[in-house]
mmCIF file with all atom_site columns, N, CA, C and O in Angstrom:
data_model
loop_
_atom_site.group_PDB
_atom_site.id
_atom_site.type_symbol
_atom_site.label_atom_id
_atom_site.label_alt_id
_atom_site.label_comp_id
_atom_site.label_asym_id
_atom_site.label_entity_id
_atom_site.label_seq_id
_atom_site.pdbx_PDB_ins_code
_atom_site.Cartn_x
_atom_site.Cartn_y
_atom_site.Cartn_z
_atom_site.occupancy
_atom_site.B_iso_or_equiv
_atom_site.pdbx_formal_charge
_atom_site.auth_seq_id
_atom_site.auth_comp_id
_atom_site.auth_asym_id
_atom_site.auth_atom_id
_atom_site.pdbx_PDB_model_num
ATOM 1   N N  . UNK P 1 1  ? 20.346  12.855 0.197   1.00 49.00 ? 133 UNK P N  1
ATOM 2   C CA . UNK P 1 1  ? 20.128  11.656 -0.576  1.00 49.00 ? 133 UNK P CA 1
ATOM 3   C C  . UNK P 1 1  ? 19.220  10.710 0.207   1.00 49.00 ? 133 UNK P C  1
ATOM 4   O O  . UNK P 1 1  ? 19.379  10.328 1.366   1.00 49.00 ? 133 UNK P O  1
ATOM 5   N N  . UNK P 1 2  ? 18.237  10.404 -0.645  1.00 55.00 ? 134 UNK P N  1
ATOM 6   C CA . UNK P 1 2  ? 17.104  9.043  0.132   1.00 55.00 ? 134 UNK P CA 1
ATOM 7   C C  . UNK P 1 2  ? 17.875  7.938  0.079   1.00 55.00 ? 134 UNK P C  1
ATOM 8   O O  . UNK P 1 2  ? 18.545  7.504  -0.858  1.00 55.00 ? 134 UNK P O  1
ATOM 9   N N  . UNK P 1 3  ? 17.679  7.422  1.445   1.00 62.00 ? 135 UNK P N  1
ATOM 10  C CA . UNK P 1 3  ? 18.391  5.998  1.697   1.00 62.00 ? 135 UNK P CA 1
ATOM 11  C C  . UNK P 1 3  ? 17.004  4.935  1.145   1.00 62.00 ? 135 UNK P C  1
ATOM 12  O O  . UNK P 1 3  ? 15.847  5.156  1.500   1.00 62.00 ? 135 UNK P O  1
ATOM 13  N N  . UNK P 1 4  ? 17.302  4.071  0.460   1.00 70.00 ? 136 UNK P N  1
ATOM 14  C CA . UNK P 1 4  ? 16.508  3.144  -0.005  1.00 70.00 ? 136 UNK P CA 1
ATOM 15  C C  . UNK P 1 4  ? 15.713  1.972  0.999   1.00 70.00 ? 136 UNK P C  1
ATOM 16  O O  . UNK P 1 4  ? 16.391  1.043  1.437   1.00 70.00 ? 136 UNK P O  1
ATOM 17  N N  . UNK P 1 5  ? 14.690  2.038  1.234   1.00 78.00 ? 137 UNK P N  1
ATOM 18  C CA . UNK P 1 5  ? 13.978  0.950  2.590   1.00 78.00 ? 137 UNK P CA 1
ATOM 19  C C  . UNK P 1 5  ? 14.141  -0.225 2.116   1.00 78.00 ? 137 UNK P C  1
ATOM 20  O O  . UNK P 1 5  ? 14.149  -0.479 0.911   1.00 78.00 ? 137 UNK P O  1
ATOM 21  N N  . UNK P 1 6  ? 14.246  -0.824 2.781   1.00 83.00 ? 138 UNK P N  1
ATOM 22  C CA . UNK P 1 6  ? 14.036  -3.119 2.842   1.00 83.00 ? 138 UNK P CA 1
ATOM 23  C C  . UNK P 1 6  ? 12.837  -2.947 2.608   1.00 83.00 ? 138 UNK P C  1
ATOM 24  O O  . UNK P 1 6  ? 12.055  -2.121 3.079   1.00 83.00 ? 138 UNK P O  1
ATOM 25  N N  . UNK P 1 7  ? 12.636  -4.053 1.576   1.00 85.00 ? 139 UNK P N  1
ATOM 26  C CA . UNK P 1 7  ? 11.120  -4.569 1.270   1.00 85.00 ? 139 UNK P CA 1
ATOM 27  C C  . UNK P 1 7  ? 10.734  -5.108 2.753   1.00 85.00 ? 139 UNK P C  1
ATOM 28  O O  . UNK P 1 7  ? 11.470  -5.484 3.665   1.00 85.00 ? 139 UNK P O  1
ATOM 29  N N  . UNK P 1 8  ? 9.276   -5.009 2.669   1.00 90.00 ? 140 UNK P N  1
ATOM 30  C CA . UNK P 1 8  ? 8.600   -5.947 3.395   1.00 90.00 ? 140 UNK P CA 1
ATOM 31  C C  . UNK P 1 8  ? 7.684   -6.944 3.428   1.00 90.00 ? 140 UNK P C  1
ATOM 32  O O  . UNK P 1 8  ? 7.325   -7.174 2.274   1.00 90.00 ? 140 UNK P O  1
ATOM 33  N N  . UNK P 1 9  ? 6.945   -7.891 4.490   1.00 93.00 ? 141 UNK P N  1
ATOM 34  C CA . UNK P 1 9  ? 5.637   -8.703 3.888   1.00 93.00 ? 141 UNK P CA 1
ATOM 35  C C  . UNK P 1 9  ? 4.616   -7.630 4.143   1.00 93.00 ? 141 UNK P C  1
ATOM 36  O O  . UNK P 1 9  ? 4.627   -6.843 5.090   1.00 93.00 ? 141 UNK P O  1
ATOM 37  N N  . UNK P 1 10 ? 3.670   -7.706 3.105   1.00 95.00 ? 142 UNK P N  1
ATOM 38  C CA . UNK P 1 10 ? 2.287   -7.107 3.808   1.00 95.00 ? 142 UNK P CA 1
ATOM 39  C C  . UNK P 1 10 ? 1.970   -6.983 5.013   1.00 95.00 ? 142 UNK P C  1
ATOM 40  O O  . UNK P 1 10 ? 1.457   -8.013 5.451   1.00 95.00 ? 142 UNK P O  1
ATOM 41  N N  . UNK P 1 11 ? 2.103   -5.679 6.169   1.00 95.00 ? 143 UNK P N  1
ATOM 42  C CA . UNK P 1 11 ? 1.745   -5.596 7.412   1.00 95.00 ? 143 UNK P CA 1
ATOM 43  C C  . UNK P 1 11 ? 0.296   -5.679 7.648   1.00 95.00 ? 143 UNK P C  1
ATOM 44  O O  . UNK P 1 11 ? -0.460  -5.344 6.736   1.00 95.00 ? 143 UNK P O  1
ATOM 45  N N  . UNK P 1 12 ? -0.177  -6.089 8.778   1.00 96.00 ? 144 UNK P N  1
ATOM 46  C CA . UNK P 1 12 ? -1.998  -6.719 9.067   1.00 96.00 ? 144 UNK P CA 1
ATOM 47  C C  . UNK P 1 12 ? -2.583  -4.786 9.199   1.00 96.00 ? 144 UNK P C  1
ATOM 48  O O  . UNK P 1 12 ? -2.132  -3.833 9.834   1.00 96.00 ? 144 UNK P O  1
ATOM 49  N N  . UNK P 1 13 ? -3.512  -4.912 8.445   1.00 96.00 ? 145 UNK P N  1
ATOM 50  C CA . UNK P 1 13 ? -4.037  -3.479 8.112   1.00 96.00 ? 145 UNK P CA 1
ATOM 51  C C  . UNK P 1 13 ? -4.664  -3.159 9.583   1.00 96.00 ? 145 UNK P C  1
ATOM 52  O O  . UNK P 1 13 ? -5.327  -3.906 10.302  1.00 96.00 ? 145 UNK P O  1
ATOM 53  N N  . UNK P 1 14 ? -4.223  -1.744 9.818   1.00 95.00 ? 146 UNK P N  1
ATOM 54  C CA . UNK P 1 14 ? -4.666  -1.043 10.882  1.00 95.00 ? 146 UNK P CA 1
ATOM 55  C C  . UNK P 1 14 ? -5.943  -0.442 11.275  1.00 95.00 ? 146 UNK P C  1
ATOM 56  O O  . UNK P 1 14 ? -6.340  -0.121 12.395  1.00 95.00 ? 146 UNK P O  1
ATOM 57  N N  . UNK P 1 15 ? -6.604  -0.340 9.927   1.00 95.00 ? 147 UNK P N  1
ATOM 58  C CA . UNK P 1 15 ? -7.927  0.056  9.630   1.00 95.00 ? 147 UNK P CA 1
ATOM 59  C C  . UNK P 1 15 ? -8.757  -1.130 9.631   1.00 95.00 ? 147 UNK P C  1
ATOM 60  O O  . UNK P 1 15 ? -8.770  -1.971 8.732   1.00 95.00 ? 147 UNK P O  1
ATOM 61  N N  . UNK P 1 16 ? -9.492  -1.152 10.756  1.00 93.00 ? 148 UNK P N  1
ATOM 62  C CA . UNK P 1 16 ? -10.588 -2.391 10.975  1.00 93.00 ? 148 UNK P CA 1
ATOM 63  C C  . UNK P 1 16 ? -11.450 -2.854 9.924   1.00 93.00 ? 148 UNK P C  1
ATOM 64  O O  . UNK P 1 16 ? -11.686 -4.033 9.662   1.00 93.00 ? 148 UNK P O  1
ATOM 65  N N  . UNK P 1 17 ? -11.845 -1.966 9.416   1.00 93.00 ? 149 UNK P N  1
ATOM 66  C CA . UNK P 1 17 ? -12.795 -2.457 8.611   1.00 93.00 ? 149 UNK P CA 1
ATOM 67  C C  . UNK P 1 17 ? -12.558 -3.154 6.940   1.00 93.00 ? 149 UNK P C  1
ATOM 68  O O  . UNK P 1 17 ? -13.229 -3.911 6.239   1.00 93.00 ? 149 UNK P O  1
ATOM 69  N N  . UNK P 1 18 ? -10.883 -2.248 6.730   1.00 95.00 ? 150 UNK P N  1
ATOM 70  C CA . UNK P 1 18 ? -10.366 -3.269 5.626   1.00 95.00 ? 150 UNK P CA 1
ATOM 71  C C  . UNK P 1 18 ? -9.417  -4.424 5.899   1.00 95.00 ? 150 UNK P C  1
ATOM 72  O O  . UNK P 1 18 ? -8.676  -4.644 6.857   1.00 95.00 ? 150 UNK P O  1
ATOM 73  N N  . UNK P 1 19 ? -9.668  -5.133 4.721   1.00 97.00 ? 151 UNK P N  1
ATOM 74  C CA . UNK P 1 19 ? -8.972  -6.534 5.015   1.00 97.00 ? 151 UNK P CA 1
ATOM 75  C C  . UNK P 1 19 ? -7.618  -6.446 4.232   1.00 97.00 ? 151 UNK P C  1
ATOM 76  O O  . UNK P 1 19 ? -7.561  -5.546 3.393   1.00 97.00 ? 151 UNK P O  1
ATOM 77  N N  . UNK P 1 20 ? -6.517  -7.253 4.386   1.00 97.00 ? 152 UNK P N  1
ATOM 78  C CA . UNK P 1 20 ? -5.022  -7.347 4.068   1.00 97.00 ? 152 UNK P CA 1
ATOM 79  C C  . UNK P 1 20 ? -5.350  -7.767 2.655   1.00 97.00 ? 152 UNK P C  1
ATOM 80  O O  . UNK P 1 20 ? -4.263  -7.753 2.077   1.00 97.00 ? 152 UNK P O  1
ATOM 81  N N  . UNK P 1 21 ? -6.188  -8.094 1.888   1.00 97.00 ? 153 UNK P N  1
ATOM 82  C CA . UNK P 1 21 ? -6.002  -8.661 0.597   1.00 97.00 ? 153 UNK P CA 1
ATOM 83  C C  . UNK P 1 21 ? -7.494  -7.065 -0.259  1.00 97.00 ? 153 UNK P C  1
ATOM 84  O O  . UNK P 1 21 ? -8.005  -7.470 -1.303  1.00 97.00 ? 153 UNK P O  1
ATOM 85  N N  . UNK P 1 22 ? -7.736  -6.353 -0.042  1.00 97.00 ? 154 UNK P N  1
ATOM 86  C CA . UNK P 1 22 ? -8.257  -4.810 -0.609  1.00 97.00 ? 154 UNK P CA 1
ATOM 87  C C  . UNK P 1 22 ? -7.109  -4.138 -0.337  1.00 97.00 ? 154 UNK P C  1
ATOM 88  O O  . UNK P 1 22 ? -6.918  -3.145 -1.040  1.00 97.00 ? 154 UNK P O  1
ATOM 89  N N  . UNK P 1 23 ? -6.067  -4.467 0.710   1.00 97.00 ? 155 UNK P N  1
ATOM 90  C CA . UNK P 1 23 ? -5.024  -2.927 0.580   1.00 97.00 ? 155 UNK P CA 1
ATOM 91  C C  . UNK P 1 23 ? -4.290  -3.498 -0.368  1.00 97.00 ? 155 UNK P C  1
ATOM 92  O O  . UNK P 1 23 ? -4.061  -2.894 -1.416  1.00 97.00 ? 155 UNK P O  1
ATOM 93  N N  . UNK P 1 24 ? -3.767  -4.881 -0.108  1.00 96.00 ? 156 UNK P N  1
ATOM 94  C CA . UNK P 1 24 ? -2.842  -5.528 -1.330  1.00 96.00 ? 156 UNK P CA 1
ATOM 95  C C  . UNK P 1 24 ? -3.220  -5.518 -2.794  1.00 96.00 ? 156 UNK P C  1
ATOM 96  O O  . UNK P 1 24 ? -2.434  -5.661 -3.730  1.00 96.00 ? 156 UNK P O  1
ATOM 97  N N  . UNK P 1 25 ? -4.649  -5.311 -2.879  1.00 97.00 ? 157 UNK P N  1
ATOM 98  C CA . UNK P 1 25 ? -4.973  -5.016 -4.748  1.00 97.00 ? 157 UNK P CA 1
ATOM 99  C C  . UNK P 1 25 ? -4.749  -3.463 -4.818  1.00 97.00 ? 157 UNK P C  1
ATOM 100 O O  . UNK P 1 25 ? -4.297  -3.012 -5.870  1.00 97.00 ? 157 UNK P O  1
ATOM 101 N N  . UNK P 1 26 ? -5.051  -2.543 -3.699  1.00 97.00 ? 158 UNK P N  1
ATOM 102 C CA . UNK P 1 26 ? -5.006  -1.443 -4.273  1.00 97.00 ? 158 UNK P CA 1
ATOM 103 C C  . UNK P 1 26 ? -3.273  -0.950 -4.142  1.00 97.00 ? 158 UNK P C  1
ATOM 104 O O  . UNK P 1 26 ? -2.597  -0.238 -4.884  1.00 97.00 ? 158 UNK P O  1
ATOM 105 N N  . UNK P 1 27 ? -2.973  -1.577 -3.032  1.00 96.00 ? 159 UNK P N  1
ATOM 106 C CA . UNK P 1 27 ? -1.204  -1.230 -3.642  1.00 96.00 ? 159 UNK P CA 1
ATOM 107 C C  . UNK P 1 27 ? -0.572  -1.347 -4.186  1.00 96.00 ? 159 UNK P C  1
ATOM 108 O O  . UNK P 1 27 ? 0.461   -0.677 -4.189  1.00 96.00 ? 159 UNK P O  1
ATOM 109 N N  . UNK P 1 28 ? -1.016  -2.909 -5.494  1.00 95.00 ? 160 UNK P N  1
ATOM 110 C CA . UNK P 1 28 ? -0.503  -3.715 -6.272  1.00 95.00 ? 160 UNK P CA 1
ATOM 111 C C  . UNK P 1 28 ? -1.332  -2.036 -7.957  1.00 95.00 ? 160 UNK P C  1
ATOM 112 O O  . UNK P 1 28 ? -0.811  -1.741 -9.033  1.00 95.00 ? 160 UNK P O  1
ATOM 113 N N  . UNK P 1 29 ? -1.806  -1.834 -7.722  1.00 96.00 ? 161 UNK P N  1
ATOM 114 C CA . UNK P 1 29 ? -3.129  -0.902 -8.423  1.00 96.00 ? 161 UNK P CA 1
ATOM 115 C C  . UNK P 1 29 ? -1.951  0.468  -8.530  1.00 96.00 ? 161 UNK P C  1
ATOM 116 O O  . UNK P 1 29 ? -1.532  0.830  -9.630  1.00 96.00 ? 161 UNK P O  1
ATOM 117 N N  . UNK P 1 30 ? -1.537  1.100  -7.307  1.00 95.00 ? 162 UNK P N  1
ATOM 118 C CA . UNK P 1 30 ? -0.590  2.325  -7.118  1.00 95.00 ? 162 UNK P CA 1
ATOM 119 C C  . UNK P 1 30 ? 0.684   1.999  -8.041  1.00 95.00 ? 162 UNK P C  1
ATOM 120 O O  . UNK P 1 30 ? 0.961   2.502  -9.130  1.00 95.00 ? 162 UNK P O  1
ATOM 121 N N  . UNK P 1 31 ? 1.317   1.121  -7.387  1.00 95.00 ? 163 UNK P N  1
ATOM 122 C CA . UNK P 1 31 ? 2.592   0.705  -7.424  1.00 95.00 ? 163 UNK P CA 1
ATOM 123 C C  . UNK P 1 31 ? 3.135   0.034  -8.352  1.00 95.00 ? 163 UNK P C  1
ATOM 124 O O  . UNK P 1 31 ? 4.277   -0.423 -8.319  1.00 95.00 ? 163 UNK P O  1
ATOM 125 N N  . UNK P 1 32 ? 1.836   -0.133 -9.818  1.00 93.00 ? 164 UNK P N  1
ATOM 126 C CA . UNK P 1 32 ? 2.121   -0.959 -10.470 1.00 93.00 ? 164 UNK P CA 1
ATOM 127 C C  . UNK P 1 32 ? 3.645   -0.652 -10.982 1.00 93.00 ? 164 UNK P C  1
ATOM 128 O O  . UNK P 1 32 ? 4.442   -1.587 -10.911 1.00 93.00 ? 164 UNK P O  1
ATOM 129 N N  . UNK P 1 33 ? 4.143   0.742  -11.550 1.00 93.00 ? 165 UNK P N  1
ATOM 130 C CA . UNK P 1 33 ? 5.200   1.073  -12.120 1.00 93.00 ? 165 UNK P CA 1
ATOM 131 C C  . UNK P 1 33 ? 6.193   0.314  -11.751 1.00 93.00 ? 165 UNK P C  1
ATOM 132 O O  . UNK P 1 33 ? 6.939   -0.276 -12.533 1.00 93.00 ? 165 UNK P O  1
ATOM 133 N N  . UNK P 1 34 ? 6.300   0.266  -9.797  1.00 87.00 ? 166 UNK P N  1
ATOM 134 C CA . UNK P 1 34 ? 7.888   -0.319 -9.374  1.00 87.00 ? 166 UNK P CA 1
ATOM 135 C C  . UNK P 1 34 ? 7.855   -1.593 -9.288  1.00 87.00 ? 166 UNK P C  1
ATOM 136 O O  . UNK P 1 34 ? 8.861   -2.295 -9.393  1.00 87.00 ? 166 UNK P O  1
ATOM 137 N N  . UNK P 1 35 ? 6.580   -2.070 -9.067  1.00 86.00 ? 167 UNK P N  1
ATOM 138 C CA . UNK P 1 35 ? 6.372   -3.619 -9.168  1.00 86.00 ? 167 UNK P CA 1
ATOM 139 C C  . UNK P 1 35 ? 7.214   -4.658 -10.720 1.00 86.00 ? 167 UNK P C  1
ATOM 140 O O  . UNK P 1 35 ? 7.576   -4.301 -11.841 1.00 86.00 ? 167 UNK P O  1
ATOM 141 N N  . UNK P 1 36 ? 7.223   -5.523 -10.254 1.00 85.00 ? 168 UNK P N  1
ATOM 142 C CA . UNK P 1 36 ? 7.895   -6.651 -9.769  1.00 85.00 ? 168 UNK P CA 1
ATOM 143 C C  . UNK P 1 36 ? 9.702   -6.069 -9.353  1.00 85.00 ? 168 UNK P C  1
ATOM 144 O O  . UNK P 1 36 ? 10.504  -6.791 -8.760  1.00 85.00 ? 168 UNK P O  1
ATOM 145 N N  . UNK P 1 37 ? 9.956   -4.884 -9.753  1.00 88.00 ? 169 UNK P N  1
ATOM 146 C CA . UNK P 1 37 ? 11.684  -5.115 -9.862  1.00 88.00 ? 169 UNK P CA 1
ATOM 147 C C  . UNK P 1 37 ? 12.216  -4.405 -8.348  1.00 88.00 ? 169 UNK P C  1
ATOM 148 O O  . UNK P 1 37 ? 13.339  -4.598 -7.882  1.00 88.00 ? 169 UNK P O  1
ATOM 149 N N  . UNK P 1 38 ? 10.922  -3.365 -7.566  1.00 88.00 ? 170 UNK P N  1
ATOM 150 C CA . UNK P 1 38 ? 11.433  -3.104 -6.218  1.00 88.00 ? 170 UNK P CA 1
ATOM 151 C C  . UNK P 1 38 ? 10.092  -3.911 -5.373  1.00 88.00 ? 170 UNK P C  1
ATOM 152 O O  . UNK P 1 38 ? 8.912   -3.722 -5.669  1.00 88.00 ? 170 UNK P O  1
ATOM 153 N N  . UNK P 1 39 ? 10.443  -4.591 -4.565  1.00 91.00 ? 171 UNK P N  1
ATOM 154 C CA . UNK P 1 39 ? 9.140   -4.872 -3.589  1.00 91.00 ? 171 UNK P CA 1
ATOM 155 C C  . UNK P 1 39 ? 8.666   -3.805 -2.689  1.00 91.00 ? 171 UNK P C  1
ATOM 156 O O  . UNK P 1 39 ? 9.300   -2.791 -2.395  1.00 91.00 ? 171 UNK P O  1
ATOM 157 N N  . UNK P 1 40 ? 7.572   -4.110 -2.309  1.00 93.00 ? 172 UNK P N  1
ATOM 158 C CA . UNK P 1 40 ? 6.889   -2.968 -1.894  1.00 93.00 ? 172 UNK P CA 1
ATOM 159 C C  . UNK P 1 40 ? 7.642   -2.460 -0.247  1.00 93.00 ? 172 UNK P C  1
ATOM 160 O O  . UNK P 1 40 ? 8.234   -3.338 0.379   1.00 93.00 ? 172 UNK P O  1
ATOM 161 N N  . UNK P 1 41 ? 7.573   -1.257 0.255   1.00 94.00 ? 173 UNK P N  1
ATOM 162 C CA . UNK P 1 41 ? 8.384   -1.093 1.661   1.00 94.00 ? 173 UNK P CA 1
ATOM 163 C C  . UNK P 1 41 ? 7.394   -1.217 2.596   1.00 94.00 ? 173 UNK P C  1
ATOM 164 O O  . UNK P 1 41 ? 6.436   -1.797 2.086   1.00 94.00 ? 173 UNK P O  1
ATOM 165 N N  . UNK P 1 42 ? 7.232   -0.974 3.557   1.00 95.00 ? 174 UNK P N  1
ATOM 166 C CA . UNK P 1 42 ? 6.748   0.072  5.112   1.00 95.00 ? 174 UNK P CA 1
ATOM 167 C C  . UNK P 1 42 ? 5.856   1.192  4.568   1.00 95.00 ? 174 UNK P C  1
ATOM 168 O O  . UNK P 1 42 ? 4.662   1.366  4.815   1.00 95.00 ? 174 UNK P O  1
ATOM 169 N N  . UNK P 1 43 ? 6.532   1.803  3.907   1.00 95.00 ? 175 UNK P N  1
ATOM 170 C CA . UNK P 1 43 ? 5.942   3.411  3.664   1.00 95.00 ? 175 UNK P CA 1
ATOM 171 C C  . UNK P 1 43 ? 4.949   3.157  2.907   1.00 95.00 ? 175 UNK P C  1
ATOM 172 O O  . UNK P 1 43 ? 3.896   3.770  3.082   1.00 95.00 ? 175 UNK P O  1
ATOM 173 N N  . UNK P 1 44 ? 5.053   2.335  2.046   1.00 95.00 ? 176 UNK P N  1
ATOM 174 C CA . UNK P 1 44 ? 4.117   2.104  0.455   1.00 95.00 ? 176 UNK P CA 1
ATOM 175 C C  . UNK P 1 44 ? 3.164   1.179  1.233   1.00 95.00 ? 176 UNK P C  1
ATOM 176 O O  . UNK P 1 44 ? 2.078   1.702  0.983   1.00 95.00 ? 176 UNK P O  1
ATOM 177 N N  . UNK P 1 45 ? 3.020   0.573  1.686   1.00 96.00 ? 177 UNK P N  1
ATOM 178 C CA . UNK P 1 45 ? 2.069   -0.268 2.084   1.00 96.00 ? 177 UNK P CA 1
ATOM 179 C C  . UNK P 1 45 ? 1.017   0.617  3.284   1.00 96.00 ? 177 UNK P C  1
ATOM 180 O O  . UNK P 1 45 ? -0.165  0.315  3.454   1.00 96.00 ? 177 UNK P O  1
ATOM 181 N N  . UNK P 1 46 ? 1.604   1.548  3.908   1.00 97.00 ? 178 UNK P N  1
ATOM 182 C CA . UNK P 1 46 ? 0.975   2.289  4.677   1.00 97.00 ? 178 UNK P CA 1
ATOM 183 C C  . UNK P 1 46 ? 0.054   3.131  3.850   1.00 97.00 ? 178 UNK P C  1
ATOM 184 O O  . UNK P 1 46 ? -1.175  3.122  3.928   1.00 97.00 ? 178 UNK P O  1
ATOM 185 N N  . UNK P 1 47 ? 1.013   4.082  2.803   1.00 97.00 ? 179 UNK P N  1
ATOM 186 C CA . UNK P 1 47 ? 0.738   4.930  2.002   1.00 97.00 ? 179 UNK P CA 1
ATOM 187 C C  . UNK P 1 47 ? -0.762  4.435  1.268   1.00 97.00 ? 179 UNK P C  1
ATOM 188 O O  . UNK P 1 47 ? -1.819  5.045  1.104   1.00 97.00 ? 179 UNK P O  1
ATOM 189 N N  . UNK P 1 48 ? -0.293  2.919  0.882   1.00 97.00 ? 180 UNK P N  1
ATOM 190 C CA . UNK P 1 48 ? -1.643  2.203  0.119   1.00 97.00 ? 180 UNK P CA 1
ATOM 191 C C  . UNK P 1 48 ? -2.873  2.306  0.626   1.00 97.00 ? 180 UNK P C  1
ATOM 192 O O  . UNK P 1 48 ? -3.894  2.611  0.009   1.00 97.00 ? 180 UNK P O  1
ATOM 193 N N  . UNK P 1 49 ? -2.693  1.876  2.499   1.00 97.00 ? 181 UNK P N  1
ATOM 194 C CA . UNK P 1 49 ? -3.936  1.856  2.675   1.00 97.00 ? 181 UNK P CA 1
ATOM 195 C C  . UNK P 1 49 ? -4.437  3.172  3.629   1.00 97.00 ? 181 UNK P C  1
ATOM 196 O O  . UNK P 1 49 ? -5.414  3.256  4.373   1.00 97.00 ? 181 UNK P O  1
ATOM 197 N N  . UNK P 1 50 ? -3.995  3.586  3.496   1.00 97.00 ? 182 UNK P N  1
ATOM 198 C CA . UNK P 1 50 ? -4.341  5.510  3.752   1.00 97.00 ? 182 UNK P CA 1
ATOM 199 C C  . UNK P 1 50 ? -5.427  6.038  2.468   1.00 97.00 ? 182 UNK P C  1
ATOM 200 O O  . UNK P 1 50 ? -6.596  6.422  2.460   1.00 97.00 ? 182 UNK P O  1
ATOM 201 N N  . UNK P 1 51 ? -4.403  5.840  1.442   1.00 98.00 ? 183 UNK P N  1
ATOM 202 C CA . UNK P 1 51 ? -4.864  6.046  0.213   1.00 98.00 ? 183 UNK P CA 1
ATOM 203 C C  . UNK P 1 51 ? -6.314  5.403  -0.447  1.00 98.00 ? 183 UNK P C  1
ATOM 204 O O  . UNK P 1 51 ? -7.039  5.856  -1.332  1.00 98.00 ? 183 UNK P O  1
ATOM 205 N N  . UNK P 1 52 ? -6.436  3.957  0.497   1.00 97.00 ? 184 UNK P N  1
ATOM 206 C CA . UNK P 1 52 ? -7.851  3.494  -0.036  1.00 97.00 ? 184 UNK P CA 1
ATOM 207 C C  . UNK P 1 52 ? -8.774  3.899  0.973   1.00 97.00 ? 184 UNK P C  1
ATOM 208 O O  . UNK P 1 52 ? -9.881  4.300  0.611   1.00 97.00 ? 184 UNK P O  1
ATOM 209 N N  . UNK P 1 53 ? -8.415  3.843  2.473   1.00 97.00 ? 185 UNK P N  1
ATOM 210 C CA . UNK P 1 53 ? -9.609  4.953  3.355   1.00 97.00 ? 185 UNK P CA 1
ATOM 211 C C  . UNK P 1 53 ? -9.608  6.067  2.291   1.00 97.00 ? 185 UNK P C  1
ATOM 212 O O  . UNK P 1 53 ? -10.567 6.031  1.520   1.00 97.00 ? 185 UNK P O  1
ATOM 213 N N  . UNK P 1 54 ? -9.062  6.663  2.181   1.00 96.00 ? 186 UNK P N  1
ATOM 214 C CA . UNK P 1 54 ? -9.630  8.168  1.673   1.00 96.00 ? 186 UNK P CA 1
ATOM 215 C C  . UNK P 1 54 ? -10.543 7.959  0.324   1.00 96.00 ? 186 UNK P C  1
ATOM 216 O O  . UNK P 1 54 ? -11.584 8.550  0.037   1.00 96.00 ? 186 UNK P O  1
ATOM 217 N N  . UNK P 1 55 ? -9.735  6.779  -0.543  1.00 94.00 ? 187 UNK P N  1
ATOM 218 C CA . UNK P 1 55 ? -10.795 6.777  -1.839  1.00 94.00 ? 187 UNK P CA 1
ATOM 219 C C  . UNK P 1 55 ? -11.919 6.166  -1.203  1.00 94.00 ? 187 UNK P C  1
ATOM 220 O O  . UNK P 1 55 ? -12.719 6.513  -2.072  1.00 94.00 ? 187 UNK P O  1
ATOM 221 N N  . UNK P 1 56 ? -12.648 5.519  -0.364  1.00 93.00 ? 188 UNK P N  1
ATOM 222 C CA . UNK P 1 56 ? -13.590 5.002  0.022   1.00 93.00 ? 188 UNK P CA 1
ATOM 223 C C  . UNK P 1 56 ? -14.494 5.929  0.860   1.00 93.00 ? 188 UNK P C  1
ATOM 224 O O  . UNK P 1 56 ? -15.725 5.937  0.858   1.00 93.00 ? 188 UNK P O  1
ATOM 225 N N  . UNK P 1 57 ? -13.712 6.661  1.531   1.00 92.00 ? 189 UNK P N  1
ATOM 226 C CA . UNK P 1 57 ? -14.874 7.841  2.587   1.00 92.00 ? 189 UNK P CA 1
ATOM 227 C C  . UNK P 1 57 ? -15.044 8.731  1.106   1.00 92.00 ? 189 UNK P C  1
ATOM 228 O O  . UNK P 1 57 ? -16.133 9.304  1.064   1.00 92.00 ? 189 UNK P O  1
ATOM 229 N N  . UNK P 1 58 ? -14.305 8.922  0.067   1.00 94.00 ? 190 UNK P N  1
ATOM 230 C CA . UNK P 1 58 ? -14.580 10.122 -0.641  1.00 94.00 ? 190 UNK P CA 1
ATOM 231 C C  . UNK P 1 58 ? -16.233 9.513  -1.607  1.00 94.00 ? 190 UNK P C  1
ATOM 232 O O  . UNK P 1 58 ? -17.090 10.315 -1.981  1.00 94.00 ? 190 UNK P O  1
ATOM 233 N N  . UNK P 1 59 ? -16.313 8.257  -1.793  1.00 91.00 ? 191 UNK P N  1
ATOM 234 C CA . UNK P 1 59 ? -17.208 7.328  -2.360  1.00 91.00 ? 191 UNK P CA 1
ATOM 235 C C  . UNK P 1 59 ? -18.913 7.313  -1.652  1.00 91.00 ? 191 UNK P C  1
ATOM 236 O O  . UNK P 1 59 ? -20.096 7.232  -1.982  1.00 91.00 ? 191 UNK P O  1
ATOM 237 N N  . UNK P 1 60 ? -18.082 7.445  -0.554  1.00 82.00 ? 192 UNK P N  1
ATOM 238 C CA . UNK P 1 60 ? -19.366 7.507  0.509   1.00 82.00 ? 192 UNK P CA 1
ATOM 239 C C  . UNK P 1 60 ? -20.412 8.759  0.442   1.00 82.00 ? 192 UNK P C  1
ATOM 240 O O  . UNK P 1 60 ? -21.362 8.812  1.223   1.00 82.00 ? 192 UNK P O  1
#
């Protein structure tokens, strides 16, 4: 059984070149489904901006 994570605030993006408010539209973009009734975790916010490096090198 998955134990359920604590929301968190937006962590400062690890990837230099994006800024905390492009991972926050594109996680707000993923996540629309669980949004507003679970806040976003750790994992999902990571997940987000993993997810926008890759859509962006794939762009390139």
């Amino acid at each position: 059984m998955k134990t359920e994570q604590p929301a968190v605030p937006q962590p400062k993006p690890f990837t230099p070149e994006l800024s905390a408010a492009a991972v926050r539209q594109h996680a707000y973009e993923l996540f629309r489904d669980k949004l507003p009734e679970h806040p976003l975790t750790l994992e999902d916010w990571v997940l987000a901006e993993k997810d926008l490096v890759k859509t962006r090198d794939a762009e390139s």
